[in-house]
mmCIF file of C-alpha atoms in Angstrom:
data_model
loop_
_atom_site.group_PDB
_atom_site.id
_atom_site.type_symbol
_atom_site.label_atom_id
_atom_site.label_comp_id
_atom_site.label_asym_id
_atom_site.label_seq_id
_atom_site.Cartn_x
_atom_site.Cartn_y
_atom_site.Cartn_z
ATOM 1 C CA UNK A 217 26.948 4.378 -0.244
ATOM 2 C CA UNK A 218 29.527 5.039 -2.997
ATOM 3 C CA UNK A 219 30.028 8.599 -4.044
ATOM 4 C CA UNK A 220 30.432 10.214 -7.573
ATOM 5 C CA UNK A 221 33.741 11.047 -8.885
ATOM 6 C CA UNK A 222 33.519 14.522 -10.184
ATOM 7 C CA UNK A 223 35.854 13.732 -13.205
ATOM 8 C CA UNK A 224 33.474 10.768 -14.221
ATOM 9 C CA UNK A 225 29.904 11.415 -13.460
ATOM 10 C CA UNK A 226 28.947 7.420 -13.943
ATOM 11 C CA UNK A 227 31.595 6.597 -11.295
ATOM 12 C CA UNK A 228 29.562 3.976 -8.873
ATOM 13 C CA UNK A 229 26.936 2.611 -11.391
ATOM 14 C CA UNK A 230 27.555 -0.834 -12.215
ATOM 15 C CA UNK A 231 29.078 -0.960 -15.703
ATOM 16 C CA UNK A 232 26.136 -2.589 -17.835
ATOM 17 C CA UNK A 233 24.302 0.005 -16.698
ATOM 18 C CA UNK A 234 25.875 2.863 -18.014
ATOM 19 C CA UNK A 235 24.425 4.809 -21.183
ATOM 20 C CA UNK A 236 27.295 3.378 -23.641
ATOM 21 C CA UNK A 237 26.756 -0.333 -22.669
ATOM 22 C CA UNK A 238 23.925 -0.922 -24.719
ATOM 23 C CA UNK A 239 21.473 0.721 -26.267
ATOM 24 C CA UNK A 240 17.762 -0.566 -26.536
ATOM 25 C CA UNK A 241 16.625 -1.019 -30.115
ATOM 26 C CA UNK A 242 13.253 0.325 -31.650
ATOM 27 C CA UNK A 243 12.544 -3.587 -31.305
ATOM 28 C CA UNK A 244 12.503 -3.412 -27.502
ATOM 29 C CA UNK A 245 10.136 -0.296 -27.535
ATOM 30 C CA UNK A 246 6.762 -2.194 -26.221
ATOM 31 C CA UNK A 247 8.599 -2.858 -23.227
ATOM 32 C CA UNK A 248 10.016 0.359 -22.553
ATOM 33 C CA UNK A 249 9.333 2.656 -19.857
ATOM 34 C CA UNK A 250 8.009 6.407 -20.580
ATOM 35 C CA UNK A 251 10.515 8.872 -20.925
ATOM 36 C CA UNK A 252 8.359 11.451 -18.865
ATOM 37 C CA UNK A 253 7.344 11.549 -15.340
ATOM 38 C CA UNK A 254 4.346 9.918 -14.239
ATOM 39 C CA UNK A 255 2.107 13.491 -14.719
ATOM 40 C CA UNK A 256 3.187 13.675 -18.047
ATOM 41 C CA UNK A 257 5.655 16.521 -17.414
ATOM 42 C CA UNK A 258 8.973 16.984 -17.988
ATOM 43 C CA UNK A 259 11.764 13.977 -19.398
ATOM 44 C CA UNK A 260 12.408 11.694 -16.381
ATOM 45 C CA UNK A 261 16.369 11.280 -15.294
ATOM 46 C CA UNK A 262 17.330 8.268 -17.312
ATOM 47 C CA UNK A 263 20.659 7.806 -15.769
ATOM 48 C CA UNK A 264 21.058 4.439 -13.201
ATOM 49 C CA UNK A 265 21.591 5.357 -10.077
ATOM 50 C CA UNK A 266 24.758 5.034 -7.979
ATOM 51 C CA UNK A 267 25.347 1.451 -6.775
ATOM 52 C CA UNK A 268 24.696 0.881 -2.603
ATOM 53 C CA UNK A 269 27.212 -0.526 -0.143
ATOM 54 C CA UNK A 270 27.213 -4.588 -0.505
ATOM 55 C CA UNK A 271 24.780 -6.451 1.883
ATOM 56 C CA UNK A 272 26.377 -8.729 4.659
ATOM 57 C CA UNK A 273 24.133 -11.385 3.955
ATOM 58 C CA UNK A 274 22.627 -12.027 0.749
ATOM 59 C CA UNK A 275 18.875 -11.608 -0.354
ATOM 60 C CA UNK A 276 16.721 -12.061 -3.495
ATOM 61 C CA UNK A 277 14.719 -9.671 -5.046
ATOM 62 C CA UNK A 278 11.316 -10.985 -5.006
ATOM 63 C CA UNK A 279 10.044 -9.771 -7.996
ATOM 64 C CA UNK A 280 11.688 -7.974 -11.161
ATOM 65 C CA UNK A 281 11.153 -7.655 -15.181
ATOM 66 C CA UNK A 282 14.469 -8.127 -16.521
ATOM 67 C CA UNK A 283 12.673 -7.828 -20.044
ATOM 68 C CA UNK A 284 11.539 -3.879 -18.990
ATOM 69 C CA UNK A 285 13.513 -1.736 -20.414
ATOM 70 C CA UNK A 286 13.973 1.342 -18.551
ATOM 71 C CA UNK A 287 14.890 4.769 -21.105
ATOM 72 C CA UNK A 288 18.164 3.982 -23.575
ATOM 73 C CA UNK A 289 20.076 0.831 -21.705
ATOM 74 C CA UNK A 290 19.392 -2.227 -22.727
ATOM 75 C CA UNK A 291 20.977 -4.600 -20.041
ATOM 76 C CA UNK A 292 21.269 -8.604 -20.196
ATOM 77 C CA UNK A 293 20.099 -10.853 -18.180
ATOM 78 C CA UNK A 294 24.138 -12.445 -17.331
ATOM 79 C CA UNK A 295 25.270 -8.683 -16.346
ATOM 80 C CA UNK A 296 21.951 -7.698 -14.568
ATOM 81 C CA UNK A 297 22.635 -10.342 -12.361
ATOM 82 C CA UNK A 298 26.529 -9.822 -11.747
ATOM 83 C CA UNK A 299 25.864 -6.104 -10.334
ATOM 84 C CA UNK A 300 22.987 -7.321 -8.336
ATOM 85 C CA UNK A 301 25.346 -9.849 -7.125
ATOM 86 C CA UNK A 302 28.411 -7.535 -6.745
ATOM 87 C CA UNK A 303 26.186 -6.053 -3.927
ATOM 88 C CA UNK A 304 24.796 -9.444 -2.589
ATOM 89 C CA UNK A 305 21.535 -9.833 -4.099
ATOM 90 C CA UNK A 306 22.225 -13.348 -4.831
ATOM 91 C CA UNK A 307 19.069 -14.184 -6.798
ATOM 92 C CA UNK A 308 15.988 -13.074 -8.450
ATOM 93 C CA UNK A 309 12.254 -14.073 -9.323
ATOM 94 C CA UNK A 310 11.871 -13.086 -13.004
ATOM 95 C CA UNK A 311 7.865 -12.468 -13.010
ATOM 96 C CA UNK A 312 6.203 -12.928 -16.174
ATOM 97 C CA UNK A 313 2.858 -10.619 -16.477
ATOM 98 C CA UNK A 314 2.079 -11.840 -19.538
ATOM 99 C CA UNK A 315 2.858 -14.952 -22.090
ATOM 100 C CA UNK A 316 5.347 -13.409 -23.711
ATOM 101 C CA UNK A 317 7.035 -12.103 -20.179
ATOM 102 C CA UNK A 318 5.817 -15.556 -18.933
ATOM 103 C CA UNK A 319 7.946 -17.347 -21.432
ATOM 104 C CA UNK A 320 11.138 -15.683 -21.207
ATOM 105 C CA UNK A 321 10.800 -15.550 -17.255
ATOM 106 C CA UNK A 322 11.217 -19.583 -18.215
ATOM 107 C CA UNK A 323 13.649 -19.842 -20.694
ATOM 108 C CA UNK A 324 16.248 -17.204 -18.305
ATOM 109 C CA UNK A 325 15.247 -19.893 -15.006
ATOM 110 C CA UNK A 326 16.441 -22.062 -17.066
ATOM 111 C CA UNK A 327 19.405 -20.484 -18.193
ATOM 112 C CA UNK A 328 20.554 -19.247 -14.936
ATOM 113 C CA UNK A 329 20.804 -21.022 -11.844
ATOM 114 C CA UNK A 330 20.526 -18.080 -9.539
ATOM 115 C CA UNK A 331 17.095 -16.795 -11.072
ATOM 116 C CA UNK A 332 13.411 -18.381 -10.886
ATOM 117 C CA UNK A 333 10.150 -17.553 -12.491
ATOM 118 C CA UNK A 334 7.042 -16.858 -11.900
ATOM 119 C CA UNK A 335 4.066 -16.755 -14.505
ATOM 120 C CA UNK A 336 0.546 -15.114 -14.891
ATOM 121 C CA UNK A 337 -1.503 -12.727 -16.675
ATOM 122 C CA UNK A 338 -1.403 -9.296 -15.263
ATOM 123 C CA UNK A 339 -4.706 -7.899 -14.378
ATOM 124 C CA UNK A 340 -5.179 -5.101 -16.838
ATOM 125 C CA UNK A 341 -4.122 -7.674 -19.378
ATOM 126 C CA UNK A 342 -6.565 -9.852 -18.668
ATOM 127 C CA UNK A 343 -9.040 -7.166 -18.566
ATOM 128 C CA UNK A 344 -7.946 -6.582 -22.161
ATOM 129 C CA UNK A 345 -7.933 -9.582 -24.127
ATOM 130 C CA UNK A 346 -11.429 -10.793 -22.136
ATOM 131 C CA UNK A 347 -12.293 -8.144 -24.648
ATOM 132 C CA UNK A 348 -10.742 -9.753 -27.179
ATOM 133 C CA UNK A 349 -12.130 -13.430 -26.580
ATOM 134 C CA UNK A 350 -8.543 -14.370 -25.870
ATOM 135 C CA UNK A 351 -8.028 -14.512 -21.954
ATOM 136 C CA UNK A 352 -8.932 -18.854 -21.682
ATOM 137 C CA UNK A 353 -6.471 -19.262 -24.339
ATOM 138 C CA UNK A 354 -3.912 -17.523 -22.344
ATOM 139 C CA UNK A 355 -4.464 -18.629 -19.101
ATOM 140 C CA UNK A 356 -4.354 -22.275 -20.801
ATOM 141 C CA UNK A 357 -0.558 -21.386 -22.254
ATOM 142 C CA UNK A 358 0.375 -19.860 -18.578
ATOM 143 C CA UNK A 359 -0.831 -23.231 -16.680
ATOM 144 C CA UNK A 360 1.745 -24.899 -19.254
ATOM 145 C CA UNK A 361 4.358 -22.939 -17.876
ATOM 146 C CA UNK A 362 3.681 -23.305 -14.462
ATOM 147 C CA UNK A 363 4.131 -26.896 -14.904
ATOM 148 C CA UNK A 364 8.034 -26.189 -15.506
ATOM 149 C CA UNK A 365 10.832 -27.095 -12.515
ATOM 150 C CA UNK A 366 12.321 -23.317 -12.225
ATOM 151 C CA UNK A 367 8.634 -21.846 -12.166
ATOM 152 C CA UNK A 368 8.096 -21.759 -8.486
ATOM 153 C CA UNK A 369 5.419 -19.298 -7.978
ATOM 154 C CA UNK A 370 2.017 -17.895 -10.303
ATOM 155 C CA UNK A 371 1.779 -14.012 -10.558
ATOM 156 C CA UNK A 372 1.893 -11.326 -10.868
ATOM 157 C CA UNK A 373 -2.159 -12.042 -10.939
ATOM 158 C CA UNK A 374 -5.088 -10.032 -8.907
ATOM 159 C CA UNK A 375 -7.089 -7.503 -8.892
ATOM 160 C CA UNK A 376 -6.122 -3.700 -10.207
ATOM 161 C CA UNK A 377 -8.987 -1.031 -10.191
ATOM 162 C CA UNK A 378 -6.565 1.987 -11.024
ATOM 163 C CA UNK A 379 -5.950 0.911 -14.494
ATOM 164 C CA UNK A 380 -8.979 -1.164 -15.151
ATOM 165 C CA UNK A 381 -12.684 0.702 -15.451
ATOM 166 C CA UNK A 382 -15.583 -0.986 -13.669
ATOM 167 C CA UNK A 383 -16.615 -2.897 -16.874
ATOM 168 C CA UNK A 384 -13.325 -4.959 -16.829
ATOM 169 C CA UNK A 385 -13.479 -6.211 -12.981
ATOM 170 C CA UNK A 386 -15.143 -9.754 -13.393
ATOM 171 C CA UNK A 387 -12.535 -10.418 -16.037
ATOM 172 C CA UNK A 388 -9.804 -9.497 -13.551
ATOM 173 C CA UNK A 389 -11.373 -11.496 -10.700
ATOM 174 C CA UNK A 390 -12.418 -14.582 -13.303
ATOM 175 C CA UNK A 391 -8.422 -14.691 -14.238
ATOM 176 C CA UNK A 392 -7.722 -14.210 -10.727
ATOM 177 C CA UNK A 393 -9.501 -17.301 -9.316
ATOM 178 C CA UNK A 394 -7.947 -19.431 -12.445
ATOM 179 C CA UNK A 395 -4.389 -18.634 -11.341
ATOM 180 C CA UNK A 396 -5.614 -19.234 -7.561
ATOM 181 C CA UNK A 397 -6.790 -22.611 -9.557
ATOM 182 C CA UNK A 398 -3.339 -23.095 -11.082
ATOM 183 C CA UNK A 399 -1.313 -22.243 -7.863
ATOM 184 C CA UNK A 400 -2.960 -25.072 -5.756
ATOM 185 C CA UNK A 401 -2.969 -27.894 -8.633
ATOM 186 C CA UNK A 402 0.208 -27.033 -9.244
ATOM 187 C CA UNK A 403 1.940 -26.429 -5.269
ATOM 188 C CA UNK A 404 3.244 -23.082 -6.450
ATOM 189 C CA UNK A 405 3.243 -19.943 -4.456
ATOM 190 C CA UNK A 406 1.187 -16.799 -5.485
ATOM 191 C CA UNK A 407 1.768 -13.646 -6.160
ATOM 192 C CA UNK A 408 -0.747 -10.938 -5.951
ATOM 193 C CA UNK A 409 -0.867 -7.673 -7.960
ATOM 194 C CA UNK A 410 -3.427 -5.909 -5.678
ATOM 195 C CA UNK A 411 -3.795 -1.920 -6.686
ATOM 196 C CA UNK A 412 -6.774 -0.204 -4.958
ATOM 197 C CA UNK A 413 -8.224 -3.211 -4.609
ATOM 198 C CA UNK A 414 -7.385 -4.593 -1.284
ATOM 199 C CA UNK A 415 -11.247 -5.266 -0.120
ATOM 200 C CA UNK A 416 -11.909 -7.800 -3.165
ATOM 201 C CA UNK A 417 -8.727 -9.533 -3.248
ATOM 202 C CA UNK A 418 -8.902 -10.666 0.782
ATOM 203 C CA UNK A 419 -12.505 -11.791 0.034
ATOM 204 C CA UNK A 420 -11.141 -13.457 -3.150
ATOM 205 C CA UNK A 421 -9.029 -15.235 -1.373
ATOM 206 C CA UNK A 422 -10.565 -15.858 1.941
ATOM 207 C CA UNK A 423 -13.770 -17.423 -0.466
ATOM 208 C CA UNK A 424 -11.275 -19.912 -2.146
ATOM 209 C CA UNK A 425 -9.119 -22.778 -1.991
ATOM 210 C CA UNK A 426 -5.140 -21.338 -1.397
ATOM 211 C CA UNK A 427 -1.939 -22.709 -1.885
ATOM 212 C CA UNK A 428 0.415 -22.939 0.984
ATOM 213 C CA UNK A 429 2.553 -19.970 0.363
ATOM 214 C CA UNK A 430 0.530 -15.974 -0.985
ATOM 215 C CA UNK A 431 2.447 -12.877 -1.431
ATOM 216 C CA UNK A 432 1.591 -9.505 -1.810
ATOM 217 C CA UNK A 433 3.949 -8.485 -4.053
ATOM 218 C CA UNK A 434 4.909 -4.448 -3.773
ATOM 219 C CA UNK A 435 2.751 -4.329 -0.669
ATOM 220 C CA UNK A 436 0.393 -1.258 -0.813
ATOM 221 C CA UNK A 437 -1.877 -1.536 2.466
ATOM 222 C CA UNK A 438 -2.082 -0.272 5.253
ATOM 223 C CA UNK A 439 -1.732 -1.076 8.672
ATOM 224 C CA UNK A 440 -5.033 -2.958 8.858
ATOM 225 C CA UNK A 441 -4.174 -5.365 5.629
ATOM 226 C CA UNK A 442 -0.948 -6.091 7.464
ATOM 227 C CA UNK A 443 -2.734 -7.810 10.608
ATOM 228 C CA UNK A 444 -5.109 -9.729 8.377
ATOM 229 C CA UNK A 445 -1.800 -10.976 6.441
ATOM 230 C CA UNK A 446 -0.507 -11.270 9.890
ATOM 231 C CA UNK A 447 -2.990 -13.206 11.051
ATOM 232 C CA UNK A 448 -3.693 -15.868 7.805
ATOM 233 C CA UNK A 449 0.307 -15.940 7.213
ATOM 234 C CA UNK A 450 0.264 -13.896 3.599
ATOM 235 C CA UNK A 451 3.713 -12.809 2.852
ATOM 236 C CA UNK A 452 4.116 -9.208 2.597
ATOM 237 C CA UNK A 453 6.594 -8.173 -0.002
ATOM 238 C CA UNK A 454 7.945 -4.584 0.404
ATOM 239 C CA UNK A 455 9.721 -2.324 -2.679
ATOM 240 C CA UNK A 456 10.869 0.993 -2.938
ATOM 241 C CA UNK A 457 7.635 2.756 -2.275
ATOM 242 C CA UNK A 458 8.453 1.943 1.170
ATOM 243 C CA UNK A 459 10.909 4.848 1.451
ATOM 244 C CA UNK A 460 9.080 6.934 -0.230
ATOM 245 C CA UNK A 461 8.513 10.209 2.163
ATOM 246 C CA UNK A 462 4.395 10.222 1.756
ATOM 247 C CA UNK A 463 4.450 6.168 2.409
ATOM 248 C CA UNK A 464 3.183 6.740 5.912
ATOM 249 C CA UNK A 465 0.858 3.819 5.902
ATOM 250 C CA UNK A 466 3.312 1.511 4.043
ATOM 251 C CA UNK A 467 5.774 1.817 6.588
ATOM 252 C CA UNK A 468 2.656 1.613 9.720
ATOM 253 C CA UNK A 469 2.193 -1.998 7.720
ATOM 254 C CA UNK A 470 5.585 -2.894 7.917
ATOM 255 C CA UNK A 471 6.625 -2.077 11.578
ATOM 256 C CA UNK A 472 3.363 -4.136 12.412
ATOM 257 C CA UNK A 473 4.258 -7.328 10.291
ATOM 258 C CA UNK A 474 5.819 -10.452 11.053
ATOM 259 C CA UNK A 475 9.291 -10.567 10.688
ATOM 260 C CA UNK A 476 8.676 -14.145 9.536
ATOM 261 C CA UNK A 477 6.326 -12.792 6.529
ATOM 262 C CA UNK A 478 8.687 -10.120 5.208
ATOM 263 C CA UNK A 479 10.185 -10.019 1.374
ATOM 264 C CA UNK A 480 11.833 -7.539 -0.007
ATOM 265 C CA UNK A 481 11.734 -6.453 -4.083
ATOM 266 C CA UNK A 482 12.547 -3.934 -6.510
ATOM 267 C CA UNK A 483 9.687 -4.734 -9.264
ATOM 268 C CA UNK A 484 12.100 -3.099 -11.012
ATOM 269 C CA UNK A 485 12.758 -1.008 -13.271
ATOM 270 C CA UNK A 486 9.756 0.626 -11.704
ATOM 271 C CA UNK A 487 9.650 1.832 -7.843
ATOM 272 C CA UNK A 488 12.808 3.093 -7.683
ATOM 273 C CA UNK A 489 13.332 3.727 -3.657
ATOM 274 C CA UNK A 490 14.280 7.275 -2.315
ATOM 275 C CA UNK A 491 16.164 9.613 -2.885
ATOM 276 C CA UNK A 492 16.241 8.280 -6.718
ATOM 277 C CA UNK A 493 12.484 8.318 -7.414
ATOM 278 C CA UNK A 494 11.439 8.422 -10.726
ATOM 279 C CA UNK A 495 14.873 7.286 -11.852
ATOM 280 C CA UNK A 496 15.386 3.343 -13.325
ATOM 281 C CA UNK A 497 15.613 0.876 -11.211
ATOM 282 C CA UNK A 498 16.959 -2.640 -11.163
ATOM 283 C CA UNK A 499 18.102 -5.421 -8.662
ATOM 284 C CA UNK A 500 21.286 -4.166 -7.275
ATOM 285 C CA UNK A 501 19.079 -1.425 -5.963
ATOM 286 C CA UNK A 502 17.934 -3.932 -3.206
ATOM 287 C CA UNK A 503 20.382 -2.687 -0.419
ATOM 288 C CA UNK A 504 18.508 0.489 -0.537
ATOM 289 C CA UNK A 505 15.043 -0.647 0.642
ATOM 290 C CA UNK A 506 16.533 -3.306 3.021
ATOM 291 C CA UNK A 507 18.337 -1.186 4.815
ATOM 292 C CA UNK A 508 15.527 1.048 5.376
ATOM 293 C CA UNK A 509 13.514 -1.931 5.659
ATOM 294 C CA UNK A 510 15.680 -3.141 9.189
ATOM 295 C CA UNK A 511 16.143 0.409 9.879
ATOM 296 C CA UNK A 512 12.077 0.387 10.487
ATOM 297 C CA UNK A 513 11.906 -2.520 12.389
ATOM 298 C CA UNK A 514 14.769 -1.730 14.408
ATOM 299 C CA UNK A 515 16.797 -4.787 13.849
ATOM 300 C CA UNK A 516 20.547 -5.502 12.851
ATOM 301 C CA UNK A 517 20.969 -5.447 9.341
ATOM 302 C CA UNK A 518 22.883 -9.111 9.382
ATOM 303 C CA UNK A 519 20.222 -10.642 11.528
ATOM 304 C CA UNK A 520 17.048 -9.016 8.841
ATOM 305 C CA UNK A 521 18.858 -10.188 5.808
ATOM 306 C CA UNK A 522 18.897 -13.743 7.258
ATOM 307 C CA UNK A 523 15.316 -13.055 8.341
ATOM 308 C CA UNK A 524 14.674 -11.918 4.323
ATOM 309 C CA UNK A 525 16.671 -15.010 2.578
ATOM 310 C CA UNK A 526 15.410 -17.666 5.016
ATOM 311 C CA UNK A 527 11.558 -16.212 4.388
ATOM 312 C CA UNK A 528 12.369 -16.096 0.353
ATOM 313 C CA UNK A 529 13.420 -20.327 0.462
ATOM 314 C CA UNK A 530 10.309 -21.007 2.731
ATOM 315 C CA UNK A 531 8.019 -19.494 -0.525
ATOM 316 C CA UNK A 532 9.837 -20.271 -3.487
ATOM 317 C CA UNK A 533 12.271 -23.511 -2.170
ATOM 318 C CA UNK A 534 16.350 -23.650 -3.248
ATOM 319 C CA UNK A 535 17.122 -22.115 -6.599
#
């Protein structure tokens, strides 16, 4: 890990990440972060953390909003990618949650070769505009997307009953079995967005046609949903909440999973692994839960990261 210089308190954070490297416009404010901690308390540390040791085999962060942005920085896509990259994450799966999110996790695939996308309607926002009579139309525009080359994978879609009241569960699980729909028509992987809800999602899918490849994105189970992923070959994508010191279960899951079934992710810039919870988060953050990731399950951190990046082409294919 790199370490501060006392004279320069930004020393080790990757340059475009630094408060005077661009600041986020009123524009970008509906898809900013909070600047307060999740209980509503006191202003969250907006500063980037530090930038980890390089990897010694390169990975790709699952899943990531390069749109989010994360307190006063406003960072591009070309520069987000050259400090992952400077610490060898060597690609990314921009996930869309939305259309809007869906479309410019498109246009950047497009743009870049070392990024992909992935497309859906979150849950809560399908809860949301069932109420508004617009969910079909949305789904329809997201199935266009999918059709594109660079979109390799549907999600972030599932079930989320922390957000989402009672009422707005069938609309959740109707949206859900349309991008199951879309996945399978379409040969792309999944991603599932499953919060508190891990019960209805495994019957979801065990009551339904799959594609070949599922993943749990920012896996939140336990030991027991690890053996059933085990056992039907669900990828299990870890984040930061991994090293998290309470994340006793999490890290139950992942000493019992496959090697074969592991991802790694930031879902960034939320999640940001210990010891700079709370803070932003982004993709050159990856070394941080992949080390602690092999450090788990007690393998060589070479040999994991070639477990990770061969894993990551079996799901979403060359980039």
């Amino acid at each position: 890990m790199n370490t501060e210089n006392l004279d320069d308190p930004y020393a080790g954070i990757p340059e475009a990440y630094r408060p005077d490297a661009g600041v986020a416009s009123t524009a970008d404010a509906d898809r900013s972060r909070s600047q307060n901690n999740e209980k509503g308390g006191s202003k969250r540390n907006l500063r980037y953390p530090e930038a980890p040791d390089a990897l010694p085999i390169g990975v790709v962060d699952n899943h990531t909003h390069l749109d989010f942005i994360d307190g006063t920085v406003k960072v591009e896509a070309a520069a987000a990618l050259a400090a992952a990259a400077a610490v060898g994450v060597k690609g990314l799966i921009q996930v869309g949650c939305d259309v809007e999110s869906s479309e410019y996790a498109v246009k950047i695939a497009n743009e870049f070769p070392n990024v992909l996308a992935a497309v859906a309607i979150h849950p809560n926002d399908a809860a949301r505009l069932a109420e508004r009579n617009e969910l079909t139309q949305a789904i329809e525009r997201i199935e266009e997307l999918a059709s594109d080359g660079r979109v390799r994978a549907v999600g972030e879609t599932g079930l989320d009953y922390f957000r989402t009241p009672p009422e707005g569960r069938g609309a959740q699980e109707e949206s859900f079995r349309e991008h199951l729909r879309i996945a399978v028509q379409q040969g792309k992987a999944l991603q599932i967005h499953d919060r508190d809800a891990h019960e209805d999602v495994v019957r979801v899918l065990k009551d339904s046609r799959l594609p070949e490849r599922v993943v749990f994105h920012c896996f939140s189970g336990d030991a027991q949903l690890a053996q059933i992923c085990n056992d039907n070959g669900w990828y299990m994508s870890f984040s930061g909440t991994v090293t998290f010191k309470n994340s006793h279960d999490l890290r139950a899951a992942l000493a019992l999973a496959k090697p074969e079934l592991l991802l790694v992710e930031t879902d960034a810039p939320f999640l940001t692994p210990h010891p700079f919870r709370g803070r932003p988060n982004a993709s050159y953050m990856i070394p941080y839960t992949t080390r602690f990731m092999a450090e788990t399950k007690g393998v060589e951190l070479a040999q994991f990261c070639t477990q990770i990046d061969a894993n990551t082409r079996e799901v979403y294919g060359e980039f």
